[in-house]
Every structure is written in structure tokens, then in C-alpha cells.
Coordinates of C-alpha atoms in Angstrom, one line a residue:
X1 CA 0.0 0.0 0.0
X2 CA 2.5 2.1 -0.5
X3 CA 3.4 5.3 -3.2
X4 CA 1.8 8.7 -3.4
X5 CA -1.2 10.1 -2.3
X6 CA -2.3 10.7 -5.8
X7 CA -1.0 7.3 -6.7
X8 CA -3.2 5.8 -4.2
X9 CA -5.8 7.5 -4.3
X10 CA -6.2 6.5 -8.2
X11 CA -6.9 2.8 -6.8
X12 CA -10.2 1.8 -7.6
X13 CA -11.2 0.3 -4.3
X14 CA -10.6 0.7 -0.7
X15 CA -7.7 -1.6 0.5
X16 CA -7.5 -2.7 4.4
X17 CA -5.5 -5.4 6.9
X18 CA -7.1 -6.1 10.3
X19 CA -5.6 -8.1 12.9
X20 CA -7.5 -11.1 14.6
X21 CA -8.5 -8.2 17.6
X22 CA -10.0 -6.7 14.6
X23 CA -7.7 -3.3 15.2
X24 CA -6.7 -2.2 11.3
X25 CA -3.5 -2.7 11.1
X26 CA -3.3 -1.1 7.3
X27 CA -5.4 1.1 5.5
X28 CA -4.9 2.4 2.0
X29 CA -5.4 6.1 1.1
X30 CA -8.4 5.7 -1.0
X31 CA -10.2 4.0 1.7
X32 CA -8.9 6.8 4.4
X33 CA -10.3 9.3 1.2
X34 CA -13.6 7.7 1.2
X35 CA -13.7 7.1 5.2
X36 CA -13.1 11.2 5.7
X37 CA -9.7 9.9 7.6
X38 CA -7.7 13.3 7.6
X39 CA -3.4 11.4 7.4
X40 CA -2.4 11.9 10.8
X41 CA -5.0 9.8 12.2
X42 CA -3.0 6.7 12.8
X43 CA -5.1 3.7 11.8
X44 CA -3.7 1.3 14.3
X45 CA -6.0 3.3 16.9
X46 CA -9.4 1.7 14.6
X47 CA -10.9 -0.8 14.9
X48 CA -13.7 -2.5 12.5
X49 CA -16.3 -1.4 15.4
X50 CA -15.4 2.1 14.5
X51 CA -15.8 2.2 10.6
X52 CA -19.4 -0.3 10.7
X53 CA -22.5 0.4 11.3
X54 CA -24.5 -1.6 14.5
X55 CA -26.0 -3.2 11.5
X56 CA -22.7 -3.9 9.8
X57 CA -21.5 -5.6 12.7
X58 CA -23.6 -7.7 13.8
X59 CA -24.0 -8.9 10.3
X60 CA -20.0 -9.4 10.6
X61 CA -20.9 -11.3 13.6
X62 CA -23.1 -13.4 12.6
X63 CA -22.8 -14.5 9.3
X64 CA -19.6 -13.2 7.7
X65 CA -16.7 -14.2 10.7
X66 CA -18.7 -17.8 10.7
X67 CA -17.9 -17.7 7.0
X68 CA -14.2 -16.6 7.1
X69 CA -13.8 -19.5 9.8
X70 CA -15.3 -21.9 7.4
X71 CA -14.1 -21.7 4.0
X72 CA -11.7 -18.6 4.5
X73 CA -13.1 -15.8 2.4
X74 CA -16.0 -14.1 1.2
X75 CA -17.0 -11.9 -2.0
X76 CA -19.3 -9.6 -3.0
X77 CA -21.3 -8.6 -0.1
X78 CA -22.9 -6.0 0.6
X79 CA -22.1 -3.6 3.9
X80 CA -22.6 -0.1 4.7
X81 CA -19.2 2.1 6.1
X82 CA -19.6 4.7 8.8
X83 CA -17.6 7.7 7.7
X84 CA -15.5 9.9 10.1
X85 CA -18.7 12.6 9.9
X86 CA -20.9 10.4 10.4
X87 CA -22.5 9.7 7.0
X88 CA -22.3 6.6 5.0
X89 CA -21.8 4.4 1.9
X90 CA -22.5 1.1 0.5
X91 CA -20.0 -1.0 -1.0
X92 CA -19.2 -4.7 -1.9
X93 CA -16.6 -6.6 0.5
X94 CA -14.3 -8.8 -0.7
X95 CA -12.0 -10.5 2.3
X96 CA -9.6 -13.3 3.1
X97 CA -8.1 -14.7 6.2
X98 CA -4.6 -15.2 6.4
X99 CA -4.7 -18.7 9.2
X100 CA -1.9 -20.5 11.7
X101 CA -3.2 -24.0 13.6
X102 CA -7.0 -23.0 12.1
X103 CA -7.1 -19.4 13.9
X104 CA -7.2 -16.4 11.5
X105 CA -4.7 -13.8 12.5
X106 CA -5.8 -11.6 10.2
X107 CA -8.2 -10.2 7.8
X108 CA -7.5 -9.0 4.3
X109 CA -10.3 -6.7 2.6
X110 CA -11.0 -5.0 -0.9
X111 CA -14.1 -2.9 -0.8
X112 CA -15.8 -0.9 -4.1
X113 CA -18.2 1.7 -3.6
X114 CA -21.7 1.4 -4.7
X115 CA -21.4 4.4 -6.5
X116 CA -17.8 3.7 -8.1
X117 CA -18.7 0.1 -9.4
X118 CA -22.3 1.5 -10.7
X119 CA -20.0 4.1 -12.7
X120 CA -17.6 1.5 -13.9
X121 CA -20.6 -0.4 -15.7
X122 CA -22.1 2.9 -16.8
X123 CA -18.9 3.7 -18.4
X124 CA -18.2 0.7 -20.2
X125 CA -21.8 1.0 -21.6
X126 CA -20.4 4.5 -22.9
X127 CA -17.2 3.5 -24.4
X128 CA -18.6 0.4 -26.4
X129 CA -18.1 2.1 -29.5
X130 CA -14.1 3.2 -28.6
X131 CA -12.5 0.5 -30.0
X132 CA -9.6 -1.2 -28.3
X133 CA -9.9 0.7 -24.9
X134 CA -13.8 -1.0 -24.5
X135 CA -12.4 -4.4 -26.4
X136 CA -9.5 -4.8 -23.8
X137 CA -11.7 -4.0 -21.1
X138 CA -14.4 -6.3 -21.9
X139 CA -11.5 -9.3 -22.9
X140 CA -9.7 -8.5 -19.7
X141 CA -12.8 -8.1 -17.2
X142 CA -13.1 -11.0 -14.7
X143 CA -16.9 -10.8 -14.7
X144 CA -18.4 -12.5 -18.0
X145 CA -20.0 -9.7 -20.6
X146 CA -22.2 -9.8 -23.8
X147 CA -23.8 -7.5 -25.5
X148 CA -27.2 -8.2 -27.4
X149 CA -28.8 -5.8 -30.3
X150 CA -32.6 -5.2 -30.0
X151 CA -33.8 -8.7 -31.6
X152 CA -32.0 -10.2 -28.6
X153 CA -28.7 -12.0 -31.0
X154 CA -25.6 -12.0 -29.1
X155 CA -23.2 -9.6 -31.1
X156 CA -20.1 -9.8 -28.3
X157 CA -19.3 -12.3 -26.1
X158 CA -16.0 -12.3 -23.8
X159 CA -14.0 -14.8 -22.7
X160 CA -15.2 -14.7 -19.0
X161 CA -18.7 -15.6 -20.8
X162 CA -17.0 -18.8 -22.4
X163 CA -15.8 -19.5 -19.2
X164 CA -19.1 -19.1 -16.8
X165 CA -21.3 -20.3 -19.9
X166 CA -19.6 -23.3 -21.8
X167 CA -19.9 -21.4 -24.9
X168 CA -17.2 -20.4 -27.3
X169 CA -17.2 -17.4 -28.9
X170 CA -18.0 -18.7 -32.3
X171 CA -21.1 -20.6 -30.9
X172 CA -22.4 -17.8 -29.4
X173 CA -22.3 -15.3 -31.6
X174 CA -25.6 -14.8 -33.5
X175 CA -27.8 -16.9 -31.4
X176 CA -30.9 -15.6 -29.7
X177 CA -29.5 -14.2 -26.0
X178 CA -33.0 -16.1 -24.6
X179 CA -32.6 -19.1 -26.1
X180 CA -29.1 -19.3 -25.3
X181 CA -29.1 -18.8 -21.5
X182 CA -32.2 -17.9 -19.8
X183 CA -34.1 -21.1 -18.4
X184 CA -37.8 -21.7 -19.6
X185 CA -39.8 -21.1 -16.7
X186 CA -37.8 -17.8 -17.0
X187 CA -39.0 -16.1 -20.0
X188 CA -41.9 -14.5 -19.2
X189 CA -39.0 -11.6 -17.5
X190 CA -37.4 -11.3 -20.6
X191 CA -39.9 -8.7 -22.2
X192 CA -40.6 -7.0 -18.8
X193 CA -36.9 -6.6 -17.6
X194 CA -36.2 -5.6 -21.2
X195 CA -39.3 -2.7 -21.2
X196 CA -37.4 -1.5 -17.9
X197 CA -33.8 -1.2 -19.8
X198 CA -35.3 0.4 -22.9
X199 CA -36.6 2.9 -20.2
X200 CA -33.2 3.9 -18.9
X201 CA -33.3 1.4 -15.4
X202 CA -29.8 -0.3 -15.1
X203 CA -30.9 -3.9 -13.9
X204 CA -28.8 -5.3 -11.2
X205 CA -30.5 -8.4 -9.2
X206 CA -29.5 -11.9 -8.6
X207 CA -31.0 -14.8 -11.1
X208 CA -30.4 -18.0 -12.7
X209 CA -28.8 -18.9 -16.5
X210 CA -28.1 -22.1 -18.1
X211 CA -25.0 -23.4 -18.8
X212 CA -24.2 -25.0 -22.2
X213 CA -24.7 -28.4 -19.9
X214 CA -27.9 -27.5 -19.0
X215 CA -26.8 -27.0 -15.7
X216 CA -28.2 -24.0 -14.1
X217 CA -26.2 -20.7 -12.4
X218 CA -27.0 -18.6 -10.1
X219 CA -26.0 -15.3 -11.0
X220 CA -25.6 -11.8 -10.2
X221 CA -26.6 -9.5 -13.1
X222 CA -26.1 -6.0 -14.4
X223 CA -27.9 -5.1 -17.6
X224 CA -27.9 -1.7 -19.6
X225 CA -29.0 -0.5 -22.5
X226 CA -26.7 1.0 -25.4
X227 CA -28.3 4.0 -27.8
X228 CA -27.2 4.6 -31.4
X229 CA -25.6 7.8 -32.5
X230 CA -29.1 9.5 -32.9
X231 CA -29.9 8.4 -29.2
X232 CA -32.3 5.5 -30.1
X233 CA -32.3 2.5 -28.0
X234 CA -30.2 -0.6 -30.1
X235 CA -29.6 -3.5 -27.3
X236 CA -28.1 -3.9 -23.9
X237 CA -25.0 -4.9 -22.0
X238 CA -25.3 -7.6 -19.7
X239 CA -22.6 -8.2 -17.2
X240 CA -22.8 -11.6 -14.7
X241 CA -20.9 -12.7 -11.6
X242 CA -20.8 -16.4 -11.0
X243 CA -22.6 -16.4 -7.0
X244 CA -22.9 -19.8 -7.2
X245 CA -20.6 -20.3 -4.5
X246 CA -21.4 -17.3 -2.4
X247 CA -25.5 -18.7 -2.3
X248 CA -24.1 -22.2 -1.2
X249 CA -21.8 -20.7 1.5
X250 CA -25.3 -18.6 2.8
X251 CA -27.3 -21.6 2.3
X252 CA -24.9 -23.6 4.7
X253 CA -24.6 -20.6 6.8
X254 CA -28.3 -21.0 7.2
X255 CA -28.6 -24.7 7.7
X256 CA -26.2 -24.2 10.6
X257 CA -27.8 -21.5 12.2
X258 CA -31.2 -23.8 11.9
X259 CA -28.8 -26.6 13.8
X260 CA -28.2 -23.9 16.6
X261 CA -31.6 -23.1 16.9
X262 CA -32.7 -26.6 17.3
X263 CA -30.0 -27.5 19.6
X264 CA -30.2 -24.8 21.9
X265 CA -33.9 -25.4 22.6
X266 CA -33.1 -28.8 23.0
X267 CA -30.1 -27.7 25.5
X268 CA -33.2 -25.5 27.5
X269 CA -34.8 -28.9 27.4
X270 CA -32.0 -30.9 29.2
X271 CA -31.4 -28.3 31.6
X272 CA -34.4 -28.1 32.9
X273 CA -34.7 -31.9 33.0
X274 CA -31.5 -31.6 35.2
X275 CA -32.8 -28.7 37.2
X276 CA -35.8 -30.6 38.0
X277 CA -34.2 -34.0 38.6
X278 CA -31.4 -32.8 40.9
X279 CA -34.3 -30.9 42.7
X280 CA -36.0 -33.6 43.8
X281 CA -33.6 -34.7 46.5
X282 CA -30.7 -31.9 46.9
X283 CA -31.8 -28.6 48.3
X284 CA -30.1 -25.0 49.0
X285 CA -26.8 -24.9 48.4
X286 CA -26.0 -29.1 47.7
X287 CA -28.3 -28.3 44.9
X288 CA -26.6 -25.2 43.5
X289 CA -23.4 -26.7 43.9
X290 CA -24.5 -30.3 42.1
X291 CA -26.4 -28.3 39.6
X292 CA -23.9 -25.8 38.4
X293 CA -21.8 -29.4 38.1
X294 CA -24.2 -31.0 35.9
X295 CA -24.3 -27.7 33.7
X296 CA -19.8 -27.8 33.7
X297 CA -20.4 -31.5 32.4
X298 CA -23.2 -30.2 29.6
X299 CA -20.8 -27.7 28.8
X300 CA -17.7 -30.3 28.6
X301 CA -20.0 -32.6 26.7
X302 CA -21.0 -29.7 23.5
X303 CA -17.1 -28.4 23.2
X304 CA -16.5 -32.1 22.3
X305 CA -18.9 -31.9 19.4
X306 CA -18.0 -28.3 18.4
X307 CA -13.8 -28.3 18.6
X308 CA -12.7 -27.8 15.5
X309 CA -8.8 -28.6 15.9
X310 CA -8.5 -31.9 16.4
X311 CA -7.7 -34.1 13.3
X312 CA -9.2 -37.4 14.9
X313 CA -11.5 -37.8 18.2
X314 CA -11.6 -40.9 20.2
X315 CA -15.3 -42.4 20.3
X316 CA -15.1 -43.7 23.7
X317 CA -14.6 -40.3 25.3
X318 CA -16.9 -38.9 22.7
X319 CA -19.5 -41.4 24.2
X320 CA -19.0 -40.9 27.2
X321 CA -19.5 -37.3 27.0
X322 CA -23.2 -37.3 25.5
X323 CA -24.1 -38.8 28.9
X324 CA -21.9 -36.9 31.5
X325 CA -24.6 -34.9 32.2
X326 CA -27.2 -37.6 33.1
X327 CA -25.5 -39.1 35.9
X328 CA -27.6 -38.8 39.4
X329 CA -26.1 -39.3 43.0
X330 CA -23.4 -41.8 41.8
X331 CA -26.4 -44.2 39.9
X332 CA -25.7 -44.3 36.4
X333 CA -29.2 -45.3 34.1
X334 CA -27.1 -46.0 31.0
X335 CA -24.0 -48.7 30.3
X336 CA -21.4 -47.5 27.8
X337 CA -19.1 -50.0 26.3
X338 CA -16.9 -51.2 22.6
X339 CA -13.6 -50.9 21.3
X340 CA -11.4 -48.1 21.1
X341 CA -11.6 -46.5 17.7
X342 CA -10.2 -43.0 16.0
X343 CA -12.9 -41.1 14.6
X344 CA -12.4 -38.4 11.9
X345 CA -14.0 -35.1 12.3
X346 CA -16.9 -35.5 9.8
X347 CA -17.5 -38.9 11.4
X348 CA -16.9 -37.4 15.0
X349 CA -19.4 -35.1 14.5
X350 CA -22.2 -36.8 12.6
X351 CA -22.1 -39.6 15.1
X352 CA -21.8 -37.3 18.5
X353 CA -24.7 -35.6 17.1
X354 CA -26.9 -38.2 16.5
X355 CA -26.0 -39.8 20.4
X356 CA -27.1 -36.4 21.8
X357 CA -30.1 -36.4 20.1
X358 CA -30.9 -39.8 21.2
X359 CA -29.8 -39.0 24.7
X360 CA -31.5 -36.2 24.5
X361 CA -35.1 -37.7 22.9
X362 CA -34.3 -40.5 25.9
X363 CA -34.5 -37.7 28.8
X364 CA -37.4 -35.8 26.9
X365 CA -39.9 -38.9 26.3
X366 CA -38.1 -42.1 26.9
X367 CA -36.2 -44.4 29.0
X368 CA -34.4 -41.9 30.9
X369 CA -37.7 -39.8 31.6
X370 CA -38.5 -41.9 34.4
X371 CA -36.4 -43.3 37.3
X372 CA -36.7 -47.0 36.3
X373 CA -35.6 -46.6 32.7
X374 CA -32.0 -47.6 31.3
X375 CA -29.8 -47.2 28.0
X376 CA -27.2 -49.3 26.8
X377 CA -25.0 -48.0 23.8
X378 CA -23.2 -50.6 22.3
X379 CA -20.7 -50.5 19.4
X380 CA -18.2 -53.1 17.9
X381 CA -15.8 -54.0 14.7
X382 CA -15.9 -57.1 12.6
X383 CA -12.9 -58.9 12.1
X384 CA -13.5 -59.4 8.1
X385 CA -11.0 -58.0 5.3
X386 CA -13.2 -55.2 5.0
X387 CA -14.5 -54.6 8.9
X388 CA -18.0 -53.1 9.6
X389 CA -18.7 -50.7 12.3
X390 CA -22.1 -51.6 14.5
X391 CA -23.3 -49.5 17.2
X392 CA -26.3 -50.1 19.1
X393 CA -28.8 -48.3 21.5
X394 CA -31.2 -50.3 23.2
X395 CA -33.8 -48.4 25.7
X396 CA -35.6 -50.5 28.4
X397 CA -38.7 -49.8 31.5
X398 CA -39.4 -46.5 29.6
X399 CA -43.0 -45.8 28.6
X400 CA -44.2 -46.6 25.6
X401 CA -43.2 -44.4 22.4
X402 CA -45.3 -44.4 20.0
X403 CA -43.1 -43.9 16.4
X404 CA -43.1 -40.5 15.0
X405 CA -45.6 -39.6 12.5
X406 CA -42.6 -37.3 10.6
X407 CA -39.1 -36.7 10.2
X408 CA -38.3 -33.7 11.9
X409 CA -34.3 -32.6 12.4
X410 CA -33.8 -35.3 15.4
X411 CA -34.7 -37.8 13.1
X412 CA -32.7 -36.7 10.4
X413 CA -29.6 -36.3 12.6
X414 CA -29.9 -39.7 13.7
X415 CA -31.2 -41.5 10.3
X416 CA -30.0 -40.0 7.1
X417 CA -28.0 -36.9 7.6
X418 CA -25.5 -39.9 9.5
X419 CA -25.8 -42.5 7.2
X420 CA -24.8 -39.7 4.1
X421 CA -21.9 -38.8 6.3
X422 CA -20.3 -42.2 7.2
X423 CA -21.9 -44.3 4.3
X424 CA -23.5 -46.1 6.5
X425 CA -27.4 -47.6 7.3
X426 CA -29.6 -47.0 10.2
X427 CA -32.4 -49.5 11.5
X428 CA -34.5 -47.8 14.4
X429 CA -37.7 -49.6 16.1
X430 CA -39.5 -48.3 18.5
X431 CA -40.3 -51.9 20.5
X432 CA -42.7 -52.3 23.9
X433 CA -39.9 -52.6 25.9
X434 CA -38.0 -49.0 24.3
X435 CA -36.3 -47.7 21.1
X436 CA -33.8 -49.8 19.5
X437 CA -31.7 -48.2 17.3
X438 CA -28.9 -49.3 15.1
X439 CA -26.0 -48.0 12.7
X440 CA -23.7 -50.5 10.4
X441 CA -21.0 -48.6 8.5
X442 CA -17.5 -49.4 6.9
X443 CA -14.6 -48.8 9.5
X444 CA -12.3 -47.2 6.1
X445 CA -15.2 -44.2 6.2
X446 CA -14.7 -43.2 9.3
X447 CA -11.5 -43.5 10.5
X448 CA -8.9 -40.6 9.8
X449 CA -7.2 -41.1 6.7
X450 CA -2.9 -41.7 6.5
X451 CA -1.3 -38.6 5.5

């Protein structure tokens, strides 16, 4: 980031490091320019609390720091900036984490105004007839770009196109724009998003195209319209950004914040199944003392599921910590036993998230809802050339569960979500005499592989 003001302040977009404390540790001066930084305000004294919106950051909180852990960047999303007066702009974030042991130390960001990048498309729409300066800009650009007369044939097509599309430039060229890439069940929008761009609107939403597979994209796309030399309307401009993977990474986001939701209710459930269990014979402060125990040991028993750094977990102690919590007064209502085995961290979790949901479905409706109930979990290896796992839970004196009438998450958890993870097969039966439930997978899937 370093050269002359002018120099820097000619970069189209706002450069920044922050360190894992999130203090900015590096700030370019187009960034400072748009920020209303004046140069002797050091950055190291900001932080990314200081430049975001409450907004901003929680959105940073909660989605966008849950994504950098994950996959280790993000692109294109939007965020508002809090400028030093106190006004504000939109841009698009780009950012990567630089990691050591699986901890980011620090964040990298490129930012483009709304405004700027809404410019930059406006001005290749006004340079199209320039020659080699609009050619080596529309070759060159990393987003893929075509321009379409007013039949809708496809008179330029850029290599980014070939590349997001499947098409060469020699295929596309004269074929219909709508037959070519917008999907059926789409092209009713054709002539009303066309209407809008004859109007003047710049088009900018998210959408779906089909590849030269017939595979379909999701997209991000800016469309235009281009004018003749008398000012009449002759076509558009239609720029797309692959999203493809950005509306995966916010689809998973979502599926896990739907796991947290249903998890933490059924947390609330087992704590106040604890609450009220450890209540009935322990009073004052026996029972604040054995109850803030039984919560350490909850607590002990979700960092196993969640910790992140381990490259193999040992199912025994995995086990053993889905039922830490459930032990009363030294009498245990379970029996835990099998072989030692090394589990990998998909396996790890699948299968210490399908116990706790039993254990937890046990303490809710069955065996170990009532005092006379008991669990035995099982597991074991055959000795074949290609071993099979088998693990086992069989519930007994509980009262009689009826089988559910749907699949709801628990049931997924502990049925197919597992059995896609390890490769396995689950058998469940709900019997008189409790649930028995059953998984048979290949040892190779599950144990941590060689390096």
C-alpha cells in the first residue's frame, strides 16, 4: 500500500488489513479518502467497530466471521461504512483470512463503492463504440459480458462468458440471447426486464442462467441498455458474476444457524430436566453446587462436538461425554461399552450428534424420563477383510413411544444426515420394551485417513 497520495488515491477500491483483535493494522489512502480519515490519524487506533454500522456488525458477527472461519473468504457482499462525519456508503466486501493452527490472524479486505462500481458499468456502456480501450476491457474483465442488439442476437461475447457459460465465442455469436441462456420457466421476464432497460433502469438483481450443460447458475446481473448515434435505443449490455458459490456458503450458513436453533432449545430442554431431577432430592446450596456441576459437564460434553482442531476424536470419550450430564447421585441409568476406535471429524461429528439427540429424545420422552428406565449403547468391529462398524442403543422400563408420525431434524440427525456422512445404514424400532436403534458402517469411512 505504498506510493503517493495521488498514486493511491487513483486505486479503484478501498484496500485494508485487520488483525485477529479486529484493530486495522493497514489502511490504503483511498479507503482513508472515502472514510473522511484526515493522514495523521493513525489507523492502528481503529478498529472495525469504529468504521461499521451496528448493523454492519452484527452482520460481521453473525454470518460473515462464521464464513471466514469456514471456508476462509467471502466476495461480493454487501455492507454499509460509517464515515468519520458520520454519514455513510454502500460497498461490496471482498476478504480473506490469512490462518496458523486453524485461527485467523488476520483479515484482508477489498471494498468498491456502490457508486464507483455503478460508474464503472455505466462507463463501459459508454465506451462500447471506442474501439480497443472497450475491447481490452471487456477481454480483460473477470466478470463475463455480452452485448445483445434489440432482436436479442448475441453480437459480443468475452471470454469470462465462455468460461461461466460453456460457450465459445464462435457458438455464441448470433444466437438468440434467450434461447441461449435464460431457463424456460424464466422467459416470461425477458420482455418486462427488457421494457425497464429500454426505459433507462440499469438492472442489477441476482438470477439464474443455463450453462451450455444445462446445468443452471446462479448469477448476479447488471444489464444496460446501449443508444445509437441519434440516441435511439439498439440493445443492452449484460454483465454476470458467477454467485454460485457465495449462495451455497449462505445456504450452509443457514442450515447451521437452523442446527443452533434446534440445539439450543433442546439444551433449555436438558437443563431443565437436570434442574428438576437434581431438585427432587438436593436442596439450597447441595443443589446449586451439584447443579452448576451437571451444567460444567453439559458444557464439557457440547465443546467435544463443536472443537474444531483436532484431526481425529476418540469415540469412547466422545461417548462418554453425550451422557456426563445424566449421571444422578453416583447411579448411572445408561451402560457404555466397545472398542477403542479413532474417529475423523466429519464422522466425530455426525455420530456425536446423532447420540445427543438420542440422549436427548431418551430424557425428553423415553427411558431416561423416568427413574426406572435404562440405555445401553453398544458398538463393535468385525474382524472381516473389509471390517463393519455396528453401534447399538437399546432403551428398556421406559413408557411406551409411540413412532413419530414425521421426520423432523432429530430424526434426520440420527437417520439420514449420519448414514450420508459415514456411508452407512440406520435401523430404528420403536419396541414395547424402548427404542432400539442401530448403525452399520464401513470402518475405512470413518477412520482418519494416512497422511
Amino acid at each position: 500500500m505504498r506510493g503517493t497520495e495521488k498514486e493511491a488515491l487513483d486505486w479503484p477500491c478501498g484496500l485494508m488489513i485487520a488483525d485477529q483483535s479486529d484493530h486495522i493494522v493497514e489502511m490504503n489512502a483511498t479507503m482513508r479518502h472515502w472514510l473522511g480519515l484526515a493522514d495523521e490519524v493513525p489507523v492502528g487506533r481503529l478498529q472495525l467497530s469504529n468504521i461499521l454500522p451496528r448493523a454492519a456488525r452484527i452482520y460481521l458477527e453473525t454470518h460473515l466471521r462464521p464464513l471466514l472461519i469456514r471456508q476462509g473468504s467471502f466476495s461480493e457482499v454487501s455492507l454499509e461504512f460509517l464515515c468519520n462525519d458520520g454519514t455513510r456508503f454502500g460497498a461490496y466486501v471482498n476478504a480473506a483470512t490469512d490462518t496458523v493452527d486453524h485461527q485467523p490472524m488476520q483479515i484482508r479486505f477489498a471494498i468498491l463503492r456502490n457508486d464507483v462500481r455503478q460508474s464503472f458499468e455505466q462507463e463501459l456502456v459508454a465506451r462500447r463504440r471506442e474501439g480497443e480501450i472497450f475491447s481490452s476491457l471487456v477481454r480483460s474483465s473477470p466478470h463475463a459480458i455480452t452485448r445483445v442488439d434489440d432482436t436479442l442476437i448475441i453480437r459480443s461475447w468475452n471470454p469470462a462468458a465462455e468460461d461461466l457459460f460453456g460457450y465459445t465465442h464462435e457458438e455464441a455469436i448470433g444466437q438468440r440471447f434467450d434461447k441461449l441462456l435464460i431457463p424456460s420457466d424464466l422467459m416470461e421476464e425477458v420482455s418486462v426486464n427488457l421494457a425497464r432497460v429500454r426505459a433507462g433502469d440499469v438492472l442489477r438483481e441476482e438470477t439464474i442462467r443455463r450453462h451450455k450443460s444445462g446445468q443452471l447458475i446462479a448469477v448476479e446481473k447488471s444489464i444496460a441498455a446501449t443508444r445509437s448515434a441519434t440516441d435511439e435505443f439498439d440493445g443492452f449490455v449484460a454483465i454476470y458474476s458467477d454467485i454460485t458459490a457465495r449462495k451455497a456458503s449462505e445456504a450452509q450458513v443457514q442450515t447451521l444457524m437452523r442446527e443452533i436453533n434446534h440445539r439450543s432449545k433442546n439444551l433449555l430442554s436438558v437443563v431443565q430436566v437436570i434442574a428438576q431431577q437434581t431438585g427432587r432430592r438436593h436442596e439450597g446450596e447441595e443443589f446449586r453446587k451439584l447443579f452448576s456441576q451437571r451444567l460444567a459437564s453439559l458444557a464439557a460434553n457440547q465443546d467435544s462436538l463443536i472443537d474444531g482442531h483436532r484431526t481425529d476424536h476418540d469415540l469412547g470419550r466422545l461417548v462418554s461425554a453425550q451422557f456426563a450430564h445424566l449421571a444422578q447421585d453416583g447411579c448411572l441409568a445408561f451402560s457404555i461399552s466397545g472398542p477403542a476406535l479413532a474417529l475423523d471429524e466429519a464422522a466425530a461429528q455426525a455420530i456425536g450428534m446423532a447420540i445427543f439427540e438420542l440422549v436427548t429424545n431418551a430424557v425428553k420422552y423415553g427411558a431416561l424420563s423416568v427413574e426406572a428406565g435404562t440405555v445401553s449403547l453398544t458398538w463393535s468391529i468385525t474382524k472381516e477383510l473389509n471390517p463393519l462398524f455396528e453401534m447399538i442403543w437399546q432403551e428398556q422400563g421406559g413408557p411406551d413411544v409411540p413412532a413419530p408420525s414425521g421426520m423432523g431434524f432429530g430424526s434426520r440427525v440420527t437417520g439420514p444426515i449420519l448414514e450420508s456422512v459415514v456411508s452407512g445404514t440406520v435401523e430404528r424400532d420403536y419396541r414395547t420394551e424402548g427404542l432400539y436403534w442401530r448403525l452399520t458402517a464401513p470402518v475405512d469411512g470413518l477412520s482418519p485417513k494416512a497422511t
